[in-house]
Tab-separated table of C-alpha atoms in Angstrom:
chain	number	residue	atom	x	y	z
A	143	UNK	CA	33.661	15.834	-10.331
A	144	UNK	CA	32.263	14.487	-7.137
A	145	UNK	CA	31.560	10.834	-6.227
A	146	UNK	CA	27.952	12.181	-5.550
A	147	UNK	CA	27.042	12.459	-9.113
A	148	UNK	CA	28.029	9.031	-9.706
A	149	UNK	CA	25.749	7.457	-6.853
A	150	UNK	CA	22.684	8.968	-7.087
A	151	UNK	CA	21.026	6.032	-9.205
A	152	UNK	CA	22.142	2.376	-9.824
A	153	UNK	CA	22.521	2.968	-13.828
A	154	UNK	CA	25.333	5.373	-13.417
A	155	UNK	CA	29.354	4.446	-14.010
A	156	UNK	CA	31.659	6.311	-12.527
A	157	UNK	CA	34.825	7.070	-14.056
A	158	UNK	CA	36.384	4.367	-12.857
A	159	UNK	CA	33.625	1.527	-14.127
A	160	UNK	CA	32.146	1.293	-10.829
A	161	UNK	CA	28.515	1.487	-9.786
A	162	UNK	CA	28.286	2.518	-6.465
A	163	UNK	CA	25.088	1.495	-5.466
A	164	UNK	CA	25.716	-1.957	-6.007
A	165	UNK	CA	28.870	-1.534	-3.918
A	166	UNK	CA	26.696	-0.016	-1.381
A	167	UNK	CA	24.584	-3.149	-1.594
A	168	UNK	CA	27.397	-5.536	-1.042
A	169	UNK	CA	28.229	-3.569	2.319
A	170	UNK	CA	24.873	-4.004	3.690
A	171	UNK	CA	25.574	-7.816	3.230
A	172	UNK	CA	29.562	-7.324	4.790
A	173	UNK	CA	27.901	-5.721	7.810
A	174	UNK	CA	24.767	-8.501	8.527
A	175	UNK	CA	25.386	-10.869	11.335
A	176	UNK	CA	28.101	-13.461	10.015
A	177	UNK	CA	26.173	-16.955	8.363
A	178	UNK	CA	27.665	-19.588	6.458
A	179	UNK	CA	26.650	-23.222	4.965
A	180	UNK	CA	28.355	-26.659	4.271
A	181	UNK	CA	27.022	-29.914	2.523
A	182	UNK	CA	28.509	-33.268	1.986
A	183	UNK	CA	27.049	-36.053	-0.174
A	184	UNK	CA	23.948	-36.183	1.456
A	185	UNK	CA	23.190	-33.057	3.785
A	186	UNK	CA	23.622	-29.303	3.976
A	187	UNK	CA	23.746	-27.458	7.312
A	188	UNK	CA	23.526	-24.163	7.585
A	189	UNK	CA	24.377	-21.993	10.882
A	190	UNK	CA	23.570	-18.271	11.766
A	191	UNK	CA	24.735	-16.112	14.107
A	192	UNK	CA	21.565	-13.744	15.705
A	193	UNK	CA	21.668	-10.383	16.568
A	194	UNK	CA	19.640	-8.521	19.374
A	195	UNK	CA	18.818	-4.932	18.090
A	196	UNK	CA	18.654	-3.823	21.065
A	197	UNK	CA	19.515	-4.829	24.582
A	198	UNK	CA	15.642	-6.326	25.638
A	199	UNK	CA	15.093	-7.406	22.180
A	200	UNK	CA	14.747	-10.755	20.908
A	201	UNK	CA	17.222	-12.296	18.626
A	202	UNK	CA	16.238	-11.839	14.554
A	203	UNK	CA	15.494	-14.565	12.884
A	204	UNK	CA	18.310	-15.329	10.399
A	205	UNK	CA	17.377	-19.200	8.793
A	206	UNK	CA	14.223	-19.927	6.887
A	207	UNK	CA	12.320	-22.701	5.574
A	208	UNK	CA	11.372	-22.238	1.142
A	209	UNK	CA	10.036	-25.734	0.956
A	210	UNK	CA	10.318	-29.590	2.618
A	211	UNK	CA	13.693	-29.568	0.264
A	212	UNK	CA	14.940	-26.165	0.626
A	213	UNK	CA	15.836	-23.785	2.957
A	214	UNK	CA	18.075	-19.974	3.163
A	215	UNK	CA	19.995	-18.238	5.480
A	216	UNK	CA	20.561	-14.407	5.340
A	217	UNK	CA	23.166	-11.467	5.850
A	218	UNK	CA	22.225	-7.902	5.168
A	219	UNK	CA	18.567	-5.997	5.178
A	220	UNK	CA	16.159	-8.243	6.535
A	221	UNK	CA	13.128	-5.853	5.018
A	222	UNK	CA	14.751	-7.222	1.743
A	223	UNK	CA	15.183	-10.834	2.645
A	224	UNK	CA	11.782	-11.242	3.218
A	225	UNK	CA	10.697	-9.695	0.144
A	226	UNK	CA	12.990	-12.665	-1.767
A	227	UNK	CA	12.021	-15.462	0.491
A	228	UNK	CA	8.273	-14.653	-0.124
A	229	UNK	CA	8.966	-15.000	-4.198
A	230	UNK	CA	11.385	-18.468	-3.586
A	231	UNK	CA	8.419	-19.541	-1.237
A	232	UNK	CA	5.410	-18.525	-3.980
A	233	UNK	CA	7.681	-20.063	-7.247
A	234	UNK	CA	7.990	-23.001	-5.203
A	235	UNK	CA	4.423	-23.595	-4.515
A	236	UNK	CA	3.386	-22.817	-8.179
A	237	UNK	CA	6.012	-25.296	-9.502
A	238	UNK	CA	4.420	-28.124	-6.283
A	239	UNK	CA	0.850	-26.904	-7.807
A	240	UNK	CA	1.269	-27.202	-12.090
A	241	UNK	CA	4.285	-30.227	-12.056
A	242	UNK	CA	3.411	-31.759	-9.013
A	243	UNK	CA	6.909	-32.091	-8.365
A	244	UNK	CA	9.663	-29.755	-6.002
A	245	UNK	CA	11.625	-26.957	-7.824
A	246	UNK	CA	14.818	-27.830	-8.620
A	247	UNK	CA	17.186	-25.634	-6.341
A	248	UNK	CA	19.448	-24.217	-9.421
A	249	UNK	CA	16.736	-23.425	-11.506
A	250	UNK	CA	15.056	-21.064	-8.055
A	251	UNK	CA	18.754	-19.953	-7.297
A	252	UNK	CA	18.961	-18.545	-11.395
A	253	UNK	CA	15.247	-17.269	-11.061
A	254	UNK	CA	16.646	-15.552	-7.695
A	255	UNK	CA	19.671	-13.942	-9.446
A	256	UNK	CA	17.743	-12.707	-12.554
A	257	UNK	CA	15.371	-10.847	-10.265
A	258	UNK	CA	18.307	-9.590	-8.258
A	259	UNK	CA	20.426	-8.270	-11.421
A	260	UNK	CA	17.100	-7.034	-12.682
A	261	UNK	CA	17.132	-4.101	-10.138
A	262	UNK	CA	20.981	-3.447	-11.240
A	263	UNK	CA	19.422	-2.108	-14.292
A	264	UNK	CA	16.868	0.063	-13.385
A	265	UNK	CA	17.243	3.768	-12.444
A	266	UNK	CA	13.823	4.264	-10.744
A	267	UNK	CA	15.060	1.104	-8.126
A	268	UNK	CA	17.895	-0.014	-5.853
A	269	UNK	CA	19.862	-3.563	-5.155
A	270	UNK	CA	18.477	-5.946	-2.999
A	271	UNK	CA	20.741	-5.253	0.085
A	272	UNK	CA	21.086	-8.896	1.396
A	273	UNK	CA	22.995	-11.970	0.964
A	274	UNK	CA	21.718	-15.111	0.772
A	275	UNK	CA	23.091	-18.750	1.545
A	276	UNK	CA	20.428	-21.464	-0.033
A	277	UNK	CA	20.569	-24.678	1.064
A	278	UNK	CA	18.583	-27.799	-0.691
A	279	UNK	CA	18.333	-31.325	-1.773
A	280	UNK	CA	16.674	-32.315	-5.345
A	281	UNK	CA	17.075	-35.435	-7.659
A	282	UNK	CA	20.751	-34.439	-8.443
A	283	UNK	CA	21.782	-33.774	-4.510
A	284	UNK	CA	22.677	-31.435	-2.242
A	285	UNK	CA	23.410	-28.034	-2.835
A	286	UNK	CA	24.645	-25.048	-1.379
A	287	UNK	CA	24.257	-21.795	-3.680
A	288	UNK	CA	25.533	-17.666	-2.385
A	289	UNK	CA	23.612	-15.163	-4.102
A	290	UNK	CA	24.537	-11.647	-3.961
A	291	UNK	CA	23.028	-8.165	-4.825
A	292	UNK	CA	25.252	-7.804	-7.916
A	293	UNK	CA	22.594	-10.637	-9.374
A	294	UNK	CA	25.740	-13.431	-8.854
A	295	UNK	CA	24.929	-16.567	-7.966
A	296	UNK	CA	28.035	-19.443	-6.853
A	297	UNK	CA	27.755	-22.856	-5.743
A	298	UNK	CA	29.786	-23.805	-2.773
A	299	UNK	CA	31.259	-26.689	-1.023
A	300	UNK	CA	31.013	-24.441	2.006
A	301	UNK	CA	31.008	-20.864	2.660
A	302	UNK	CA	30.393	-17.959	4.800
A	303	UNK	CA	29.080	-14.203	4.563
A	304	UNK	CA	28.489	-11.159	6.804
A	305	UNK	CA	30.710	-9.518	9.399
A	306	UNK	CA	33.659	-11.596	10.290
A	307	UNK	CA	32.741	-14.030	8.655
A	308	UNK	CA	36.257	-14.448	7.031
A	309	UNK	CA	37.542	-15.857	10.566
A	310	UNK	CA	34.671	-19.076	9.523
A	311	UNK	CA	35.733	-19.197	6.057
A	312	UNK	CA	39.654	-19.897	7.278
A	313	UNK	CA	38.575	-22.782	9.204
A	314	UNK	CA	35.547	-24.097	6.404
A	315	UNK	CA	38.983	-23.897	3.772
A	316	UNK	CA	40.910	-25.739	6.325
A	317	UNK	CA	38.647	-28.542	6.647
A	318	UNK	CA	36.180	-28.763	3.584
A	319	UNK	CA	38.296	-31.609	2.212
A	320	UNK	CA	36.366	-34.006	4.783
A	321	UNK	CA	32.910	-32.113	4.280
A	322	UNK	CA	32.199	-34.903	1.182
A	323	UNK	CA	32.533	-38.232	3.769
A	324	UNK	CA	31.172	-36.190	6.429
A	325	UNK	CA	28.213	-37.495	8.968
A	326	UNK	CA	25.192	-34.747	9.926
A	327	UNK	CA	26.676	-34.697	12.912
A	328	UNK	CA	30.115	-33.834	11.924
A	329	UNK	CA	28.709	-31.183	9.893
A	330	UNK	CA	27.002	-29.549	12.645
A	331	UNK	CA	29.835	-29.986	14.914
A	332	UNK	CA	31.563	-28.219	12.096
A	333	UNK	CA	28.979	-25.781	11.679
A	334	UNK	CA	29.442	-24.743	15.102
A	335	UNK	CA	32.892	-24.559	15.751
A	336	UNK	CA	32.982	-22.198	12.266
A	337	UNK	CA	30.657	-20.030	13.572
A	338	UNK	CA	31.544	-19.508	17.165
A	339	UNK	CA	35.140	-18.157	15.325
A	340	UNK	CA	33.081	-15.063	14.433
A	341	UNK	CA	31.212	-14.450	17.592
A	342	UNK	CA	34.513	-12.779	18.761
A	343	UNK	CA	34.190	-11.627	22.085
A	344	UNK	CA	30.604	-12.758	22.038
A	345	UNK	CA	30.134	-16.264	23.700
A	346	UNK	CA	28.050	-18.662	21.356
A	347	UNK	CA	24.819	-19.861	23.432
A	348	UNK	CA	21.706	-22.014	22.146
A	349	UNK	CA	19.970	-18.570	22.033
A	350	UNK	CA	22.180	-16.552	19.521
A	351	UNK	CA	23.359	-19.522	17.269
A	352	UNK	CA	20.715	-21.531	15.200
A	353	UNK	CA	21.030	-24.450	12.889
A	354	UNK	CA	18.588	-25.805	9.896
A	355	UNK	CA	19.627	-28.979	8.466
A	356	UNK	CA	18.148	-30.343	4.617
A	357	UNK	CA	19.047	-33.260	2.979
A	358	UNK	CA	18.068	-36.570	1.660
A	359	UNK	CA	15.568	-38.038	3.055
A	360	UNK	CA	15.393	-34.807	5.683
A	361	UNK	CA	13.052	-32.704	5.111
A	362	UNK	CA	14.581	-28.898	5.682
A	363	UNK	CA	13.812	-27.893	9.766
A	364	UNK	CA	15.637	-26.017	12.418
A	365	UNK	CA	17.497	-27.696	15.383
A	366	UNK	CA	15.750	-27.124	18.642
A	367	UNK	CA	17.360	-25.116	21.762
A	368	UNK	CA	17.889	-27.877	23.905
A	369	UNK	CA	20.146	-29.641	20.849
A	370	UNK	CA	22.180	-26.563	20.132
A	371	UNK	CA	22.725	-26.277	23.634
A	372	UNK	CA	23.765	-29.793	23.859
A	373	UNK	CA	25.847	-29.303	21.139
A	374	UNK	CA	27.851	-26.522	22.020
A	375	UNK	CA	28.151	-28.228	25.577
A	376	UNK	CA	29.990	-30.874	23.713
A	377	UNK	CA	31.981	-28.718	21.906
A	378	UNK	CA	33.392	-26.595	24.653
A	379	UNK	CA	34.104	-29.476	26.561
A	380	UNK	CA	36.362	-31.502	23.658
A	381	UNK	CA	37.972	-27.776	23.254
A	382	UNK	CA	38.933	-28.258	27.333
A	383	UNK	CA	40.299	-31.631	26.975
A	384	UNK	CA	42.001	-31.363	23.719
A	385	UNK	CA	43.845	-27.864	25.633
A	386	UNK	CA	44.186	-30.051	29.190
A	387	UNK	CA	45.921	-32.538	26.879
A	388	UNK	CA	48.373	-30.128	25.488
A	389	UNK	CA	49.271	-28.406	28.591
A	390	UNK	CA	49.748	-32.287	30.307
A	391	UNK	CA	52.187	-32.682	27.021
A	392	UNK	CA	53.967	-29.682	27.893
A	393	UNK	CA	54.432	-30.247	31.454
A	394	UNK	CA	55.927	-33.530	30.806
A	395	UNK	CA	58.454	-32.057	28.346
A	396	UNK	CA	59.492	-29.819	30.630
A	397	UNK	CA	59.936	-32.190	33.246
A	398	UNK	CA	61.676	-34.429	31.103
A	399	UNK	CA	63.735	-32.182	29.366
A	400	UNK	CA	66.543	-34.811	28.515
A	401	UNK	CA	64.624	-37.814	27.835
C-alpha cells in the first residue's frame, strides 16, 4: 500500500498508528519563523522573530494582544492563527461581558486545545497548522502555555517553537533556573539573546525582532522600536566586552606563560 491512502483525510491510521495529517500540521509549525516565551514570578516575555515574504515586503506580524492580561505569539500558518486569536479574543470578551471579570488563562488555553483536537477528529476538516505560545497573568500568576495542532496543550517555564528554534531552547535550558528571581529586564535581555541564536546568519535588528511583555500589574503591550533597538545595542556591546575581556585574558597568559 501507498502512504497516499493513509493521508488523504485526518481520521485515517496508517499502519504504523500514525496520522499523517496531523504530522503534516506539526511541520507547518517546525517551519514558521522561530518564537519562544519565558516568565518568572511576576512577568512573561515573549519574543518573535519576523519574516519578510518577500524582499520589499514588510515584516509579518508574529505577537498579539487577547486581552489587558493576555497575549500569544505564533509559528506556522498565519491564515490559521488568526482564525484562533479571533475565538481567544471573542471568549475573552464574553467572559469580561457575563462575569465581569478576565478569563482565566488555563481555562482559554483548554478551550483552545479542545477546538484544536476537535478538527483531529473530523474527516470533512484539517489541523490547525500553527503553534501557539500564550502568555498571561490571572489571580494565580503568570503563565506561559504551548499549544499545538495535535490539540496538546503544556505549560512552560520557558520555551521555544518554529525553525531553529532548538538553538533558543539550549540556551532557555541553560539558564531557566534564574528565570523565577528574574527582573523584566533580565527577561528581555534574555529574551533577546535566545532569539538572536536562531537568526543564524540573519543579524537581529529592532525591525525583525519584537517583544510583548504581560504581567502583574502590566497590562499585555508590545515594546516599541526605539527600545528593542536600545536593547539589542546593549546587548551587542556586553557581547564585545565580555569577548575583549577574554582575548585581554589570553594575551596575558601567553605573555606570562610561567607565572
Amino acid at each position: 500500500m501507498f502512504r497516499t491512502m493513509f493521508d488523504s483525510d485526518v481520521t485515517t491510521f496508517s499502519p504504523m498508528g500514525r496520522l499523517h495529517q496531523i504530522e503534516y500540521a506539526q511541520e507547518a509549525v517546525k517551519q514558521g519563523g522561530a518564537t519562544l516565551g519565558l516568565r518568572s514570578d511576576e512577568h512573561v516575555v515573549i519574543a518573535g522573530l519576523l519574516r519578510q515574504t518577500k524582499k520589499l515586503s514588510g515584516h509579518q506580524p508574529k505577537l498579539f494582544v487577547i486581552d489587558d492580561h493576555m497575549a500569544v505569539s505564533i509559528a506556522g500558518l498565519t491564515a490559521d492563527a488568526r482564525l484562533l486569536i479571533k475565538y481567544m479574543r471573542t471568549e475573552c470578551l464574553n467572559n469580561k461581558y457575563v462575569f465581569d471579570s478576565p478569563l482565566q488563562v488555563a481555562t482559554l488555553v483548554a478551550d483552545l486545545a479542545d477546538k484544536a483536537q476537535s478538527h483531529t477528529q473530523d474527516y470533512s476538516s484539517r489541523p490547525y497548522g500553527v503553534g501557539l505560545l500564550v502568555a498571561g497573568y490571572d489571580k494565580s500568576g503568570p503563565h506561559l502555555f504551548e499549544t499545538s495542532p495535535s490539540g496538546s496543550a503544556y505549560d512552560f517555564r520557558a520555551q521555544a517553537i518554529g525553525a531553529r528554534s532548538q538553538s533558543a531552547r539550549t540556551y532557555l535550558e541553560r539558564h531557566y533556573e534564574t528565570f523565577a528571581d528574574a527582573s523584566l529586564e533580565e527577561l528581555i535581555t534574555h529574551a533577546l539573546t535566545a532569539l538572536r541564536e536562531t537568526a543564524g546568519d540573519t543579524e537581529l535588528t529592532a525591525e525583525n525582532a519584537s517583544i510583548m511583555i504581560v504581567g502583574k500589574d502590566t497590562p499585555a503591550h508590545e515594546l516599541a522600536a526605539d527600545d528593542i533597538a536600545a536593547r539589542l545595542a546593549a546587548l551587542g556591546g556586553g557581547a564585545a566586552a565580555e569577548d575583549d575581556a577574554a582575548n585581554d585574558d589570553d594575551e596575558g597568559t601567553n605573555e606570562n606563560p610561567n607565572a
